Structure formats: C-alpha cells, structure tokens
C-alpha cells in the first residue's frame, strides 16, 4: 500500500508540513500535509475552527482550500484539482453511501497531494440540488465559468493515490466505490493521537454539507409534525431488499422485529418514540404495528413510493430532482437520533457516522445473519463535544451563497436561502436579539439588514437589491393604514428569502416618519433623501404578493411594492412557516416583536398616546378594547344613525362578557358612535374611554376636501396603539381592530366579533350580545401609568 506521497513543489506559494510517524508495524512513514499561506488570516466563523475533533492538518487543509478555491475564479491553472464525479455519461456511480462516505479518505489524499477537492454530479442531478456547502464551510463546487475537462476518470484506491501524487496531472476525476470507503487507508496513516476515520466523519461532513433548502424544510417539518426531537429518539434502518426485488413476508417480519427490538433498548419511558426507515414499505408497516403492540410510537416515513436509489431509478433523465429528496430526508432523520441501528449496505451506516452521538451505534444484521443487539466497537467514537449541538429550533447551518466573481462579490441567489450576517457585526443593542418569540431566521435577517443599511451610500446603492413598501403621490389608491402596514411580517419573509433590503417610503398623505419611526436598536427602514430620485427612476412597481415573490427572485435591483390583500399576507406566511417547521400559529407569535423591531410612534404621536392613556386612567392590559368600523364603504356619506347606535350598544355588550365591569376603550371611525358608547357606559355604571373631542378620523386613502397636516391623521395611530394595549378585543369589519390585537402579542382567543352588516353570519352572533354586569364593588387599581410607554426613536436624520 502506498503511504508516502512525494511532493514536488508547485509554483504557488503554499507551504507543506512534514511529519514522520511510526505505524503499528514499526515502519517509518513520512507524510506531508499542505498548509495555508503565511498571510492567511484565521476566520473564527469558519466551521472547522471551533471543532475539537478535527485534526490540525485537516483544519490547515480547509484553510488552504479556502484560499485556493478563491483563485479558481481567476482561472488560475496553478492549482491541481481532484473532482469527485458522477457525470451523466457514467453507467454506474453507486448509492448515497458509495458516493459520499469516502469523504475523510478523499480529504486526506487531497491534503497530502495539495489538490483542491471538488464535487460534480450530473446523475441523477447536480449534487447542489440536494446538498450545498454551509456558510463558513468548504466550498466544494466547481466555479460556474470553469471550462476544464476534469481529466481522466479514476475508480480504484491505488490509482487515486498514484494520480494524486503525480504533479504533472493538473486534474482528474474520482468515481470511487469500496466496501471500506477508504477507511482502512485513512486509519493506517494516522498521526500519533489522531482521531480515526469514524471519529472525524460527522465534523468533516458538517464542514462540507448542509441540506439544500427544500430538503431542509422537509426534514424540519417532518420532525416537528411527528414529535421527533433531535438527539432524543433511537433510529433504525433496515435494508430489506439488498440485491433482491422482494422478500418472503414471514422472513421480512422476523428481520423487522429484530431490528426494532435492537433499538427499543434505547427508548426512554418519558419519550417513547423510535424512527424506523426501510426500503420495503411492508417492513415499515410491520414496525409500526409491532411498536404499538409493545407500547411504543414507531414513526416511519410515509412516502408515496419507496425512496429512489440514486443509481437504479429507471428513466432517470426524465425525473425531477425532487423525486430523490426522500433519500436525503430519511438519511438525515436517521442521523439526528440519539442512537442509530443499521443492517446491510452503507446507507444506515452513513447515518450513524453522521450522528452527533456515533458512540451509540449498532449493526442489527449483516449480509449473512442477524446480529446481537450490542453497541459496535469498531466504529465507536466519543460523543461530539464541540459547540455545534443541534436543536429542533435550528437543525442545519444555512447554505453558502454563490460568489460569481471575486472582484465584485456579486451574490448568486439560491432558492429559499435566508441571509446570515457576519457575527462580529451584530451589535449587542439590537432589540430583536433579546426576543424569545421571533425565529432565528428573522433575527439573522435583521442583523444582515443592519449591516447593509449602515453601509448604504450614493456610491454603492446598486450593489444591493431592495423591496420598498411605498405609497407615492402619483398612486391612485394605497389603502388604509392596515392595508399598507399589516402585511409587514410577510414582506420581511419575502425579503429574507431573496436577500433584499426592506425599506418603507410614503409620500401620501405624509411621510411615514411623521407617524412611525425606527426605534433605537431597531431596523432602520427609512429611505435616505438622496435615494428618492433613484427610487422613482429605477423601480419596478408590483401590486400583488405572488408577483412580488416571483420578481424578488430576479436580478431587478429596486422593487416598489404597493400591495393590498385581504389576508394581509397571512396565507403566504403560514405556508412558509410550516415548510420551515414553525408552528401553524407562527404569524401571531412573531408579529409583536417583528413590529417593535421596525416601529415606535413618532415623538408627537407617542406624546398624544401617553396623554390620552393618562387622562383616561388606563393601565396597559388592565382594560379591554372595542373597535367599531361604522363607516365602512360609506366614508363620504355616513351610515344611518339608528344602525350606528345599535351596533355600538351591541359591541359593548359583547366585550362585557370578556371583561365584566370594564374599563373599556372604544375606538370608531364615527364620532356619533363614540358619543353613544360613553353614554351607554354611564347607563351601565361602567367606564368607557373614548376620544370625544375628535372628529371622525381621516382615512389614509381618501382625499380630503381641504388641505391637511400630518397631525390630522394622528388619531389613527393613537387608536391603534391604545387598542393594542388592551387585554381583550371586540371588533367587526375591516382589518384595523384585529391588527391592534396582533400588535399586542396577546392571546387571539380573547376576542369576540360583534355582528354588523358586512360580517359573515358564521363569524358573529347576528342576534346580538346581552350585557353582563361586573362585580358590584369595583376593585380600585393602585397602579399608575408608567412612562414612557414606547422605545425611544432612532436618530433617522443622522442614520440616513
């Protein structure tokens, strides 16, 4: 076996480290691993840097690879390549384990021979359809403009070692399958105290691969929907159809029960779950029934068809990459268990090697017999003690973005990719980082947004792509306040998924900053003054959410969004949330802190809200709110006073069931309704607070009969914020009232929809509510209003 690779010096400036070792036969072996250049600066955010498992020579190779990979953008021919390939013309490449379980072996050979290790698949699809380099990992992709042939194809281990050590060969392709996956060679050439092949595998894999976004979403959704928690369930793989098309059902039942029994020893009484995957659907059925009989929950994939083998699917050229996703989903779910049991073939074994806790692995059968249910020793490694512990909240590192050229750093969009900031740029004062409600992807986007917004200038504005929520003077219709702003979380999600800077800009009826501003430590969404002309000259205007999602994935630099949609983006947000493994109630959970990260009332509005609250003697969350939209569709002419009277009384009757005795805050677009509310409250000996001195609030979208000032619209925001600080809510038409409850972050079940014209009968009691009296003696509140109520405003003039 060849163990020494003779390094002639190449004409680039990288160094090598020479080490003499003595193997188990007392043979002296000289090994020489490549090292990065003397000018290389260690980046602590690179995944390998924090690993306690990877040997130093491997970290040096990853650092060298990072430098060498960048120079490939210049078509630098000074670097030799080793390309792991499965091209469309290849007849056979093997399954997942055959193709990828050789990873540590290939890394060792590449490090010894100073070769850039890359991957290129064409069968059944590019590897990038399934796996991608993670942020901070090794970029193993061929540059998009690389035009080399790749060289000769090499298929056996000795030839790989020979080709790799021959410096006259600039590049060659590897299509290598072996039962030991190169493990024997790897472990034979270990340095003193160096971790073995099986011990480094999981960390090495994590540095190279993260699932492509569609697969990652499937994995996370599947685990959440089935109650599987990372590192808490044992997992079992049964390769039942190894080299055969079918098995005798009775024999298959025997294999299945034995496999399940081997894993049941690791099930805990308080968490009785086990994941079982097989290439035979009948085996999965038997496993489920047997688990139920034993009192356990055996979870199995519910695929429409058995997962396709990468190498054996018929008519593979006509198949979509998504038809192969199940093979990757099952592999990762197996690997995320606390103990992996596997049988024949390499698939289950690969999952055990990928596991965080590969010291807990067992082989329940071989190709010739069933095995005893004992932990393996050959492949045992200590539990991963690094800082990269996975949780259900964040299972996978995000995928690396594509760099189209080294000079301009232009970003090539990857589907559904969420942007991630540089950790050292995250300020401790960012208010979203303290939130326990908003998801990590949103925090990551806000941190990235802060970086991009801070560096924005007239010189570099076209290096970033934008979504700008607008209402321009030239727009005929923009909608009311709820129409314009309630869809904020959906817009954040689109912007995060497509690497765009989300900003807001109003011209009508006034600048948005007259009413709302970014808080200190929040998201700076303000469009700089110098950007106004650029915005009007360069933007595409989009009016529907579907078109926005599609356009955002394009290379268009500036997209102006003026969207009115009845569900305010909730359907889109829910679909995206479920695909990401978030809860069905994600929008409500995320809304308040998302809004607070963007907005605080402008100082004059905040002062008016605090003045009203103090005058009404209202304490946040110790009163309930009523919103009555009385003039819906009749803003110019008004509604019949008799109807307004009845609706007002009914709305207060309804809220009395949620908080008997009040106090209540009553908001309406009808001055008459507010007068009725106060009088009705007096007749019921219940305090009803409302702003009687105001006229009907101006609607944002209706052109007034005479000139207005921004202060004429303050009432809209005053009502909204006071509604949001109530404990419960009664509302009818339009989105304004329920929007206030979303801003509160409180339980949406503490609501009642009082019936008026325009409210579906199924959604409210048309017969009306009756009044419910409160306590005979009202408890006196000793609390006083604590000011200020709001986060301080950002200095937007300095920031712009």
JSON list of C-alpha atoms in Angstrom, two decimals, residues 433-599:
[
{"chain": "A", "resi": 433, "resn": "UNK", "atom": "CA", "xyz": [-31.76, 39.58, 19.70]},
{"chain": "A", "resi": 434, "resn": "UNK", "atom": "CA", "xyz": [-33.48, 39.57, 23.10]},
{"chain": "A", "resi": 435, "resn": "UNK", "atom": "CA", "xyz": [-36.79, 38.37, 21.68]},
{"chain": "A", "resi": 436, "resn": "UNK", "atom": "CA", "xyz": [-37.95, 34.89, 22.66]},
{"chain": "A", "resi": 437, "resn": "UNK", "atom": "CA", "xyz": [-40.73, 34.95, 20.05]},
{"chain": "A", "resi": 438, "resn": "UNK", "atom": "CA", "xyz": [-39.28, 35.75, 16.65]},
{"chain": "A", "resi": 439, "resn": "UNK", "atom": "CA", "xyz": [-37.45, 32.92, 14.85]},
{"chain": "A", "resi": 440, "resn": "UNK", "atom": "CA", "xyz": [-33.72, 32.75, 14.26]},
{"chain": "A", "resi": 441, "resn": "UNK", "atom": "CA", "xyz": [-34.05, 33.35, 10.50]},
{"chain": "A", "resi": 442, "resn": "UNK", "atom": "CA", "xyz": [-35.76, 36.68, 11.22]},
{"chain": "A", "resi": 443, "resn": "UNK", "atom": "CA", "xyz": [-33.07, 37.71, 13.70]},
{"chain": "A", "resi": 444, "resn": "UNK", "atom": "CA", "xyz": [-30.44, 36.77, 11.14]},
{"chain": "A", "resi": 445, "resn": "UNK", "atom": "CA", "xyz": [-32.18, 38.87, 8.51]},
{"chain": "A", "resi": 446, "resn": "UNK", "atom": "CA", "xyz": [-32.46, 41.88, 10.83]},
{"chain": "A", "resi": 447, "resn": "UNK", "atom": "CA", "xyz": [-28.75, 41.63, 11.66]},
{"chain": "A", "resi": 448, "resn": "UNK", "atom": "CA", "xyz": [-27.89, 41.39, 7.96]},
{"chain": "A", "resi": 449, "resn": "UNK", "atom": "CA", "xyz": [-30.25, 44.32, 7.26]},
{"chain": "A", "resi": 450, "resn": "UNK", "atom": "CA", "xyz": [-28.40, 46.42, 9.83]},
{"chain": "A", "resi": 451, "resn": "UNK", "atom": "CA", "xyz": [-25.09, 45.74, 8.11]},
{"chain": "A", "resi": 452, "resn": "UNK", "atom": "CA", "xyz": [-26.39, 46.55, 4.63]},
{"chain": "A", "resi": 453, "resn": "UNK", "atom": "CA", "xyz": [-28.32, 49.65, 5.70]},
{"chain": "A", "resi": 454, "resn": "UNK", "atom": "CA", "xyz": [-25.32, 51.04, 7.56]},
{"chain": "A", "resi": 455, "resn": "UNK", "atom": "CA", "xyz": [-23.05, 50.80, 4.53]},
{"chain": "A", "resi": 456, "resn": "UNK", "atom": "CA", "xyz": [-25.63, 52.15, 2.05]},
{"chain": "A", "resi": 457, "resn": "UNK", "atom": "CA", "xyz": [-24.36, 55.21, 0.16]},
{"chain": "A", "resi": 458, "resn": "UNK", "atom": "CA", "xyz": [-24.88, 57.06, -3.15]},
{"chain": "A", "resi": 459, "resn": "UNK", "atom": "CA", "xyz": [-21.77, 55.28, -4.45]},
{"chain": "A", "resi": 460, "resn": "UNK", "atom": "CA", "xyz": [-22.72, 51.68, -3.67]},
{"chain": "A", "resi": 461, "resn": "UNK", "atom": "CA", "xyz": [-26.53, 51.62, -3.69]},
{"chain": "A", "resi": 462, "resn": "UNK", "atom": "CA", "xyz": [-26.67, 49.35, -6.77]},
{"chain": "A", "resi": 463, "resn": "UNK", "atom": "CA", "xyz": [-24.67, 46.62, -5.01]},
{"chain": "A", "resi": 464, "resn": "UNK", "atom": "CA", "xyz": [-27.79, 45.73, -3.02]},
{"chain": "A", "resi": 465, "resn": "UNK", "atom": "CA", "xyz": [-31.29, 44.65, -4.06]},
{"chain": "A", "resi": 466, "resn": "UNK", "atom": "CA", "xyz": [-34.39, 46.19, -2.47]},
{"chain": "A", "resi": 467, "resn": "UNK", "atom": "CA", "xyz": [-38.07, 45.80, -1.70]},
{"chain": "A", "resi": 468, "resn": "UNK", "atom": "CA", "xyz": [-39.61, 49.14, -0.82]},
{"chain": "A", "resi": 469, "resn": "UNK", "atom": "CA", "xyz": [-43.15, 49.37, 0.57]},
{"chain": "A", "resi": 470, "resn": "UNK", "atom": "CA", "xyz": [-44.48, 52.61, -0.89]},
{"chain": "A", "resi": 471, "resn": "UNK", "atom": "CA", "xyz": [-47.38, 54.97, -1.29]},
{"chain": "A", "resi": 472, "resn": "UNK", "atom": "CA", "xyz": [-46.43, 57.57, -3.85]},
{"chain": "A", "resi": 473, "resn": "UNK", "atom": "CA", "xyz": [-48.16, 60.84, -4.62]},
{"chain": "A", "resi": 474, "resn": "UNK", "atom": "CA", "xyz": [-48.90, 59.53, -8.09]},
{"chain": "A", "resi": 475, "resn": "UNK", "atom": "CA", "xyz": [-50.64, 56.39, -6.77]},
{"chain": "A", "resi": 476, "resn": "UNK", "atom": "CA", "xyz": [-54.39, 56.50, -7.19]},
{"chain": "A", "resi": 477, "resn": "UNK", "atom": "CA", "xyz": [-55.04, 54.12, -4.27]},
{"chain": "A", "resi": 478, "resn": "UNK", "atom": "CA", "xyz": [-52.84, 52.80, -1.46]},
{"chain": "A", "resi": 479, "resn": "UNK", "atom": "CA", "xyz": [-55.42, 51.59, 1.07]},
{"chain": "A", "resi": 480, "resn": "UNK", "atom": "CA", "xyz": [-55.80, 52.43, 4.74]},
{"chain": "A", "resi": 481, "resn": "UNK", "atom": "CA", "xyz": [-53.20, 52.07, 7.44]},
{"chain": "A", "resi": 482, "resn": "UNK", "atom": "CA", "xyz": [-53.93, 48.36, 7.91]},
{"chain": "A", "resi": 483, "resn": "UNK", "atom": "CA", "xyz": [-53.78, 47.71, 4.16]},
{"chain": "A", "resi": 484, "resn": "UNK", "atom": "CA", "xyz": [-50.38, 49.33, 3.94]},
{"chain": "A", "resi": 485, "resn": "UNK", "atom": "CA", "xyz": [-48.61, 48.04, 7.05]},
{"chain": "A", "resi": 486, "resn": "UNK", "atom": "CA", "xyz": [-50.29, 44.93, 8.46]},
{"chain": "A", "resi": 487, "resn": "UNK", "atom": "CA", "xyz": [-48.52, 42.63, 5.99]},
{"chain": "A", "resi": 488, "resn": "UNK", "atom": "CA", "xyz": [-45.09, 43.62, 7.39]},
{"chain": "A", "resi": 489, "resn": "UNK", "atom": "CA", "xyz": [-44.05, 40.09, 8.55]},
{"chain": "A", "resi": 490, "resn": "UNK", "atom": "CA", "xyz": [-44.90, 38.62, 5.12]},
{"chain": "A", "resi": 491, "resn": "UNK", "atom": "CA", "xyz": [-42.77, 41.31, 3.48]},
{"chain": "A", "resi": 492, "resn": "UNK", "atom": "CA", "xyz": [-39.92, 40.54, 5.88]},
{"chain": "A", "resi": 493, "resn": "UNK", "atom": "CA", "xyz": [-40.17, 36.88, 4.91]},
{"chain": "A", "resi": 494, "resn": "UNK", "atom": "CA", "xyz": [-40.02, 37.63, 1.18]},
{"chain": "A", "resi": 495, "resn": "UNK", "atom": "CA", "xyz": [-37.07, 39.98, 1.67]},
{"chain": "A", "resi": 496, "resn": "UNK", "atom": "CA", "xyz": [-35.18, 37.46, 3.82]},
{"chain": "A", "resi": 497, "resn": "UNK", "atom": "CA", "xyz": [-35.80, 34.61, 1.39]},
{"chain": "A", "resi": 498, "resn": "UNK", "atom": "CA", "xyz": [-34.47, 36.66, -1.52]},
{"chain": "A", "resi": 499, "resn": "UNK", "atom": "CA", "xyz": [-31.64, 38.67, 0.07]},
{"chain": "A", "resi": 500, "resn": "UNK", "atom": "CA", "xyz": [-33.30, 42.06, -0.31]},
{"chain": "A", "resi": 501, "resn": "UNK", "atom": "CA", "xyz": [-33.16, 45.16, 1.85]},
{"chain": "A", "resi": 502, "resn": "UNK", "atom": "CA", "xyz": [-36.69, 46.00, 3.03]},
{"chain": "A", "resi": 503, "resn": "UNK", "atom": "CA", "xyz": [-37.42, 49.74, 3.30]},
{"chain": "A", "resi": 504, "resn": "UNK", "atom": "CA", "xyz": [-40.62, 51.84, 3.55]},
{"chain": "A", "resi": 505, "resn": "UNK", "atom": "CA", "xyz": [-41.44, 55.16, 1.90]},
{"chain": "A", "resi": 506, "resn": "UNK", "atom": "CA", "xyz": [-44.69, 57.18, 1.89]},
{"chain": "A", "resi": 507, "resn": "UNK", "atom": "CA", "xyz": [-45.49, 60.44, 0.18]},
{"chain": "A", "resi": 508, "resn": "UNK", "atom": "CA", "xyz": [-49.26, 60.34, 0.80]},
{"chain": "A", "resi": 509, "resn": "UNK", "atom": "CA", "xyz": [-50.85, 61.65, 2.99]},
{"chain": "A", "resi": 510, "resn": "UNK", "atom": "CA", "xyz": [-47.42, 62.47, 4.50]},
{"chain": "A", "resi": 511, "resn": "UNK", "atom": "CA", "xyz": [-44.05, 60.83, 5.05]},
{"chain": "A", "resi": 512, "resn": "UNK", "atom": "CA", "xyz": [-44.43, 57.70, 7.17]},
{"chain": "A", "resi": 513, "resn": "UNK", "atom": "CA", "xyz": [-41.83, 59.12, 9.56]},
{"chain": "A", "resi": 514, "resn": "UNK", "atom": "CA", "xyz": [-44.45, 61.71, 10.60]},
{"chain": "A", "resi": 515, "resn": "UNK", "atom": "CA", "xyz": [-46.28, 58.83, 12.33]},
{"chain": "A", "resi": 516, "resn": "UNK", "atom": "CA", "xyz": [-43.82, 55.97, 12.89]},
{"chain": "A", "resi": 517, "resn": "UNK", "atom": "CA", "xyz": [-40.03, 55.85, 13.13]},
{"chain": "A", "resi": 518, "resn": "UNK", "atom": "CA", "xyz": [-37.44, 53.12, 13.72]},
{"chain": "A", "resi": 519, "resn": "UNK", "atom": "CA", "xyz": [-36.66, 52.61, 17.42]},
{"chain": "A", "resi": 520, "resn": "UNK", "atom": "CA", "xyz": [-33.16, 52.84, 18.83]},
{"chain": "A", "resi": 521, "resn": "UNK", "atom": "CA", "xyz": [-31.57, 49.43, 18.23]},
{"chain": "A", "resi": 522, "resn": "UNK", "atom": "CA", "xyz": [-34.26, 48.55, 15.70]},
{"chain": "A", "resi": 523, "resn": "UNK", "atom": "CA", "xyz": [-34.48, 48.08, 11.93]},
{"chain": "A", "resi": 524, "resn": "UNK", "atom": "CA", "xyz": [-33.70, 51.24, 10.00]},
{"chain": "A", "resi": 525, "resn": "UNK", "atom": "CA", "xyz": [-36.27, 51.09, 7.19]},
{"chain": "A", "resi": 526, "resn": "UNK", "atom": "CA", "xyz": [-36.02, 54.76, 6.21]},
{"chain": "A", "resi": 527, "resn": "UNK", "atom": "CA", "xyz": [-35.22, 55.56, 2.57]},
{"chain": "A", "resi": 528, "resn": "UNK", "atom": "CA", "xyz": [-32.38, 58.15, 2.52]},
{"chain": "A", "resi": 529, "resn": "UNK", "atom": "CA", "xyz": [-33.18, 61.51, 0.95]},
{"chain": "A", "resi": 530, "resn": "UNK", "atom": "CA", "xyz": [-30.60, 61.01, -1.81]},
{"chain": "A", "resi": 531, "resn": "UNK", "atom": "CA", "xyz": [-32.33, 57.73, -2.77]},
{"chain": "A", "resi": 532, "resn": "UNK", "atom": "CA", "xyz": [-35.71, 59.29, -3.62]},
{"chain": "A", "resi": 533, "resn": "UNK", "atom": "CA", "xyz": [-34.89, 60.14, -7.24]},
{"chain": "A", "resi": 534, "resn": "UNK", "atom": "CA", "xyz": [-33.15, 56.79, -7.74]},
{"chain": "A", "resi": 535, "resn": "UNK", "atom": "CA", "xyz": [-36.25, 55.05, -6.43]},
{"chain": "A", "resi": 536, "resn": "UNK", "atom": "CA", "xyz": [-38.58, 56.77, -8.86]},
{"chain": "A", "resi": 537, "resn": "UNK", "atom": "CA", "xyz": [-36.28, 56.28, -11.84]},
{"chain": "A", "resi": 538, "resn": "UNK", "atom": "CA", "xyz": [-35.23, 52.66, -11.34]},
{"chain": "A", "resi": 539, "resn": "UNK", "atom": "CA", "xyz": [-38.03, 50.76, -9.63]},
{"chain": "A", "resi": 540, "resn": "UNK", "atom": "CA", "xyz": [-40.40, 48.07, -10.87]},
{"chain": "A", "resi": 541, "resn": "UNK", "atom": "CA", "xyz": [-43.87, 48.53, -9.38]},
{"chain": "A", "resi": 542, "resn": "UNK", "atom": "CA", "xyz": [-45.61, 45.43, -8.02]},
{"chain": "A", "resi": 543, "resn": "UNK", "atom": "CA", "xyz": [-49.18, 45.24, -6.72]},
{"chain": "A", "resi": 544, "resn": "UNK", "atom": "CA", "xyz": [-49.71, 41.55, -5.85]},
{"chain": "A", "resi": 545, "resn": "UNK", "atom": "CA", "xyz": [-47.90, 39.28, -3.42]},
{"chain": "A", "resi": 546, "resn": "UNK", "atom": "CA", "xyz": [-47.49, 36.45, -5.93]},
{"chain": "A", "resi": 547, "resn": "UNK", "atom": "CA", "xyz": [-45.76, 38.76, -8.39]},
{"chain": "A", "resi": 548, "resn": "UNK", "atom": "CA", "xyz": [-43.61, 40.20, -5.63]},
{"chain": "A", "resi": 549, "resn": "UNK", "atom": "CA", "xyz": [-42.37, 36.74, -4.67]},
{"chain": "A", "resi": 550, "resn": "UNK", "atom": "CA", "xyz": [-41.56, 35.99, -8.32]},
{"chain": "A", "resi": 551, "resn": "UNK", "atom": "CA", "xyz": [-39.93, 39.36, -9.08]},
{"chain": "A", "resi": 552, "resn": "UNK", "atom": "CA", "xyz": [-37.89, 39.27, -5.87]},
{"chain": "A", "resi": 553, "resn": "UNK", "atom": "CA", "xyz": [-36.07, 36.18, -7.14]},
{"chain": "A", "resi": 554, "resn": "UNK", "atom": "CA", "xyz": [-34.91, 38.08, -10.23]},
{"chain": "A", "resi": 555, "resn": "UNK", "atom": "CA", "xyz": [-31.94, 40.39, -10.63]},
{"chain": "A", "resi": 556, "resn": "UNK", "atom": "CA", "xyz": [-34.11, 43.53, -10.58]},
{"chain": "A", "resi": 557, "resn": "UNK", "atom": "CA", "xyz": [-32.44, 45.99, -8.23]},
{"chain": "A", "resi": 558, "resn": "UNK", "atom": "CA", "xyz": [-35.36, 48.03, -6.87]},
{"chain": "A", "resi": 559, "resn": "UNK", "atom": "CA", "xyz": [-38.91, 46.73, -6.46]},
{"chain": "A", "resi": 560, "resn": "UNK", "atom": "CA", "xyz": [-41.61, 49.14, -5.25]},
{"chain": "A", "resi": 561, "resn": "UNK", "atom": "CA", "xyz": [-44.39, 47.23, -3.51]},
{"chain": "A", "resi": 562, "resn": "UNK", "atom": "CA", "xyz": [-47.90, 48.61, -3.07]},
{"chain": "A", "resi": 563, "resn": "UNK", "atom": "CA", "xyz": [-49.90, 45.53, -2.14]},
{"chain": "A", "resi": 564, "resn": "UNK", "atom": "CA", "xyz": [-53.45, 45.34, -0.81]},
{"chain": "A", "resi": 565, "resn": "UNK", "atom": "CA", "xyz": [-54.55, 41.82, 0.04]},
{"chain": "A", "resi": 566, "resn": "UNK", "atom": "CA", "xyz": [-57.47, 40.71, 2.18]},
{"chain": "A", "resi": 567, "resn": "UNK", "atom": "CA", "xyz": [-55.47, 38.26, 4.30]},
{"chain": "A", "resi": 568, "resn": "UNK", "atom": "CA", "xyz": [-52.54, 40.70, 4.71]},
{"chain": "A", "resi": 569, "resn": "UNK", "atom": "CA", "xyz": [-50.06, 38.01, 3.64]},
{"chain": "A", "resi": 570, "resn": "UNK", "atom": "CA", "xyz": [-51.09, 35.54, 6.37]},
{"chain": "A", "resi": 571, "resn": "UNK", "atom": "CA", "xyz": [-51.61, 32.62, 3.96]},
{"chain": "A", "resi": 572, "resn": "UNK", "atom": "CA", "xyz": [-48.14, 33.07, 2.44]},
{"chain": "A", "resi": 573, "resn": "UNK", "atom": "CA", "xyz": [-46.57, 33.43, 5.89]},
{"chain": "A", "resi": 574, "resn": "UNK", "atom": "CA", "xyz": [-48.29, 30.30, 7.20]},
{"chain": "A", "resi": 575, "resn": "UNK", "atom": "CA", "xyz": [-47.23, 28.22, 4.19]},
{"chain": "A", "resi": 576, "resn": "UNK", "atom": "CA", "xyz": [-43.62, 29.33, 4.53]},
{"chain": "A", "resi": 577, "resn": "UNK", "atom": "CA", "xyz": [-43.69, 28.79, 8.29]},
{"chain": "A", "resi": 578, "resn": "UNK", "atom": "CA", "xyz": [-44.98, 25.23, 8.01]},
{"chain": "A", "resi": 579, "resn": "UNK", "atom": "CA", "xyz": [-42.36, 24.42, 5.36]},
{"chain": "A", "resi": 580, "resn": "UNK", "atom": "CA", "xyz": [-39.71, 25.69, 7.78]},
{"chain": "A", "resi": 581, "resn": "UNK", "atom": "CA", "xyz": [-41.03, 23.60, 10.65]},
{"chain": "A", "resi": 582, "resn": "UNK", "atom": "CA", "xyz": [-42.58, 26.54, 12.50]},
{"chain": "A", "resi": 583, "resn": "UNK", "atom": "CA", "xyz": [-45.97, 26.33, 14.18]},
{"chain": "A", "resi": 584, "resn": "UNK", "atom": "CA", "xyz": [-49.29, 26.96, 12.48]},
{"chain": "A", "resi": 585, "resn": "UNK", "atom": "CA", "xyz": [-49.69, 29.98, 14.76]},
{"chain": "A", "resi": 586, "resn": "UNK", "atom": "CA", "xyz": [-46.30, 31.45, 13.76]},
{"chain": "A", "resi": 587, "resn": "UNK", "atom": "CA", "xyz": [-47.63, 34.77, 12.44]},
{"chain": "A", "resi": 588, "resn": "UNK", "atom": "CA", "xyz": [-49.31, 35.68, 15.73]},
{"chain": "A", "resi": 589, "resn": "UNK", "atom": "CA", "xyz": [-46.26, 34.54, 17.70]},
{"chain": "A", "resi": 590, "resn": "UNK", "atom": "CA", "xyz": [-43.83, 36.59, 15.61]},
{"chain": "A", "resi": 591, "resn": "UNK", "atom": "CA", "xyz": [-45.95, 39.68, 14.92]},
{"chain": "A", "resi": 592, "resn": "UNK", "atom": "CA", "xyz": [-45.47, 41.87, 18.00]},
{"chain": "A", "resi": 593, "resn": "UNK", "atom": "CA", "xyz": [-41.69, 41.64, 18.20]},
{"chain": "A", "resi": 594, "resn": "UNK", "atom": "CA", "xyz": [-41.33, 41.97, 14.43]},
{"chain": "A", "resi": 595, "resn": "UNK", "atom": "CA", "xyz": [-43.38, 45.20, 14.57]},
{"chain": "A", "resi": 596, "resn": "UNK", "atom": "CA", "xyz": [-41.48, 46.51, 17.61]},
{"chain": "A", "resi": 597, "resn": "UNK", "atom": "CA", "xyz": [-38.20, 45.92, 15.77]},
{"chain": "A", "resi": 598, "resn": "UNK", "atom": "CA", "xyz": [-39.40, 48.18, 12.94]},
{"chain": "A", "resi": 599, "resn": "UNK", "atom": "CA", "xyz": [-41.59, 50.82, 14.57]}
]
